[in-house]
CSV table of C-alpha atoms and ligand atoms in Angstrom, one decimal:
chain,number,residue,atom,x,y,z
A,1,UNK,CA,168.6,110.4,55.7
A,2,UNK,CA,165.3,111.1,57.0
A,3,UNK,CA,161.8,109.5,58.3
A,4,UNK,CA,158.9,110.2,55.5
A,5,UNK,CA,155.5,110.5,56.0
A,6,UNK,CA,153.6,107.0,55.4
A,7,UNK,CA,150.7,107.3,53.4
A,8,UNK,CA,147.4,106.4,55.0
A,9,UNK,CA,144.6,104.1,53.1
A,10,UNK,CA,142.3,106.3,51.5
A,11,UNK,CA,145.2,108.1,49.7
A,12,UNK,CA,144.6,107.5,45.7
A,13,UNK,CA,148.8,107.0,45.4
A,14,UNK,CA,148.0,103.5,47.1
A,15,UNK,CA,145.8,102.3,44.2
A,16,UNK,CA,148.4,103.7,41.1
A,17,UNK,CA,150.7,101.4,39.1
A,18,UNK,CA,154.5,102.8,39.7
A,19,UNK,CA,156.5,103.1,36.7
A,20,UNK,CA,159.9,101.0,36.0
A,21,UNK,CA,163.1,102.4,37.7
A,22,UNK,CA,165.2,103.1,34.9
A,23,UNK,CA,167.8,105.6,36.3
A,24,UNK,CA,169.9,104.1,39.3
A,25,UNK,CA,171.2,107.3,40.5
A,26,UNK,CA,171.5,109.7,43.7
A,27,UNK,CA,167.8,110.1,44.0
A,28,UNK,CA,167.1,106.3,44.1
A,29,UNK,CA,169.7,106.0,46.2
A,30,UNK,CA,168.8,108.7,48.9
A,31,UNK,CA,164.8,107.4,48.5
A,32,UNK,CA,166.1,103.9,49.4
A,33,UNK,CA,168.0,105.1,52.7
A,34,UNK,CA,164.9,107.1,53.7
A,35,UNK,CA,162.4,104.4,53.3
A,36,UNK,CA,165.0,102.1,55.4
A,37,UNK,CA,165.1,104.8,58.1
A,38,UNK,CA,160.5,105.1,57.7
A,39,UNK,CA,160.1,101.7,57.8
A,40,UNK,CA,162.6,100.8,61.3
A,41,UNK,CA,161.2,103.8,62.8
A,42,UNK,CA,157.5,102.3,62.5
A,43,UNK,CA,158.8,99.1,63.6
A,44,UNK,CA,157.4,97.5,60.2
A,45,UNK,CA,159.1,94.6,58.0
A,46,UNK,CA,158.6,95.9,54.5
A,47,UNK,CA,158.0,99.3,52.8
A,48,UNK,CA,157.3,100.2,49.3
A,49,UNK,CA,158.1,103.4,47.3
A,50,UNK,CA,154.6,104.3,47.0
A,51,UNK,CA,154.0,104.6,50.7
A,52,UNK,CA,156.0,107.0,51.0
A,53,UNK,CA,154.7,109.1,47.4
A,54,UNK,CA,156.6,107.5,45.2
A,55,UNK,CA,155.4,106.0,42.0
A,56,UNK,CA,158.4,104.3,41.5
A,57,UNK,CA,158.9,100.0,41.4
A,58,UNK,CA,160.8,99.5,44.2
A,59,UNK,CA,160.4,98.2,48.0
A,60,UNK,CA,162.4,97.0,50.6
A,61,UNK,CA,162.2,94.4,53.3
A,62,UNK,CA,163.4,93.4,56.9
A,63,UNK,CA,161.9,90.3,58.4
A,64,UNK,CA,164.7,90.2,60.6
A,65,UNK,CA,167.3,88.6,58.8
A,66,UNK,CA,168.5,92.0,57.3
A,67,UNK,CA,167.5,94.5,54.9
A,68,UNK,CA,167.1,93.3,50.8
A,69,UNK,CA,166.4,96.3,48.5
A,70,UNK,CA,164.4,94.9,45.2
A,71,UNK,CA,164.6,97.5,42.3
A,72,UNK,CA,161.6,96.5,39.5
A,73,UNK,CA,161.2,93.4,41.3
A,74,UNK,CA,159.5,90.5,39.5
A,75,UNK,CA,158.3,87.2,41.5
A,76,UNK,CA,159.6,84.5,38.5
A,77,UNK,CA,158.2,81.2,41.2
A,78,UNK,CA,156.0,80.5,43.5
A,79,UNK,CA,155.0,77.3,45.5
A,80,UNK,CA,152.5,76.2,48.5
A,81,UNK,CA,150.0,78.3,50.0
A,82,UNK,CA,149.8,80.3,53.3
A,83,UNK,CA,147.3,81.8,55.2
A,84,UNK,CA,148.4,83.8,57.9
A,85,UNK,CA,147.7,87.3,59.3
A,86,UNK,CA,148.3,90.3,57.9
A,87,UNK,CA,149.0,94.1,58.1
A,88,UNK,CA,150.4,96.9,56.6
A,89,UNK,CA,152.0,100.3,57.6
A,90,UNK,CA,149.4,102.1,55.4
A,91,UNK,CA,146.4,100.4,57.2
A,92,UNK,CA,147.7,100.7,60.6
A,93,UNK,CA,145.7,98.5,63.2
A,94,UNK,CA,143.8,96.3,60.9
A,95,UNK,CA,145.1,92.7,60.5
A,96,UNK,CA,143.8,90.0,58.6
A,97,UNK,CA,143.9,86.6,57.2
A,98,UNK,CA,145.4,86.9,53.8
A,99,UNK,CA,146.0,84.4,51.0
A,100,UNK,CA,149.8,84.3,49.8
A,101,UNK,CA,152.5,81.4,48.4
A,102,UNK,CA,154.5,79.4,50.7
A,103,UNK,CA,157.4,80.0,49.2
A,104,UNK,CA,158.2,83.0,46.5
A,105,UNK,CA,161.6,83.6,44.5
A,106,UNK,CA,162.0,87.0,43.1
A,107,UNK,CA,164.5,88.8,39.9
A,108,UNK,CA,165.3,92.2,41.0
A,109,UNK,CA,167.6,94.9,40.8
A,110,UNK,CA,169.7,95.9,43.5
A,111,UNK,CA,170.2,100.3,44.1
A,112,UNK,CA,173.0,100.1,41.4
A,113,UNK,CA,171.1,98.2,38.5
A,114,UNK,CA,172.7,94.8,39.3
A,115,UNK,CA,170.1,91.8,38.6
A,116,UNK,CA,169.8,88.7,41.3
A,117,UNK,CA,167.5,86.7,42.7
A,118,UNK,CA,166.5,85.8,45.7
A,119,UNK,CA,164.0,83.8,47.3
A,120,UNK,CA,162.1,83.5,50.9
A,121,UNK,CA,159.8,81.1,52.9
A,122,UNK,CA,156.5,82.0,55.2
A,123,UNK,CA,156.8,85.5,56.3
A,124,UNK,CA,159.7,86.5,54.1
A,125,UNK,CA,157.7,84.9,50.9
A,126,UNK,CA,154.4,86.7,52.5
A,127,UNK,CA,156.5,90.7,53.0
A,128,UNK,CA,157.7,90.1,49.3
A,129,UNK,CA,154.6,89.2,47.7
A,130,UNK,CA,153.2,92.1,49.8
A,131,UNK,CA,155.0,95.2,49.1
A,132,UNK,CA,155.3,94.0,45.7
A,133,UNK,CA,151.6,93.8,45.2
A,134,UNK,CA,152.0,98.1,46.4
A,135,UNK,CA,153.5,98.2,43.7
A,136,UNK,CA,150.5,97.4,41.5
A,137,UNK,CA,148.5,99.5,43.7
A,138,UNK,CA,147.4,96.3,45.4
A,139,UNK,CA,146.5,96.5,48.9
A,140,UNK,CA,146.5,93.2,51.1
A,141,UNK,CA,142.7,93.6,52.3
A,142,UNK,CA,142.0,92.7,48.8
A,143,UNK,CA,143.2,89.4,49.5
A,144,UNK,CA,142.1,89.0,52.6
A,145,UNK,CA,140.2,86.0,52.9
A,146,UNK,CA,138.6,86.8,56.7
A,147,UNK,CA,139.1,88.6,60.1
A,148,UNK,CA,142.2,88.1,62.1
A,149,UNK,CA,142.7,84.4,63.6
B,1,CO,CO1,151.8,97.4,53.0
């Protein structure tokens, strides 16, 4: 296990499309403890595979009801509207009032290949919708709708 280096805004990884996990091996597996180790040592509540390098579809989240790993995650519903403040671990100290779904449910994989589903409410829907969006080499300031409340 180790802490990786989080990839700043500026860095053209943010802004790729990662390719579909297809082996569930060692490496996934190693890459998934590392980016749980990155993301508790910056204190943040979600990290995806890019910001650390890695071009791959998967993230994982915390917002403090434990860690979920999604593998080629997929959000399959989504319901109300939210606008609440935002940041990210790649944009440190910029915050803003970003557009995102009440309430999200998303099909993923698990680190052995296993499908399920699982769905979250307010910050939980917001961190999913989030570092899935990395994953398309979205960044939140492009949906920011205004400066911090
Ligand atoms: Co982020």
């Amino acid at each position: 296990m180790a802490i990786r280096n989080i990839i700043k805004y500026g860095d053209d990884a943010l802004r790729k499309v990662s390719r579909t996990v297809l082996n569930f091996d060692e490496r996934l597996a190693q890459t998934l403890d590392d980016m749980r180790d990155t993301m508790y040592a910056a204190d943040g509540c979600g990290l995806a595979a890019p910001q650390i390098g890695v071009l791959r579809r998967y993230c994982i989240v915390d917002v403090g009801d434990g860690l979920i790993e999604l593998v080629n995650p997929v959000i399959i519903e989504k319901s109300g509207v939210q606008n609440e403040d935002e940041g990210c671990l790649s944009i440190p100290g910029n915050y803003k009032t970003t557009v995102r779904p009440m309430r999200v449910t998303v099909r993923a994989q698990d680190r052995h290949g296993n499908t399920f589903t699982v769905s979250g409410e307010g910050l939980k829907a917001r961190a999913f919708c989030h570092e899935i969006d990395h994953l398309d080499g979205v960044l939140f300031i492009d949906r920011a709708i205004g400066e911090k409340k």
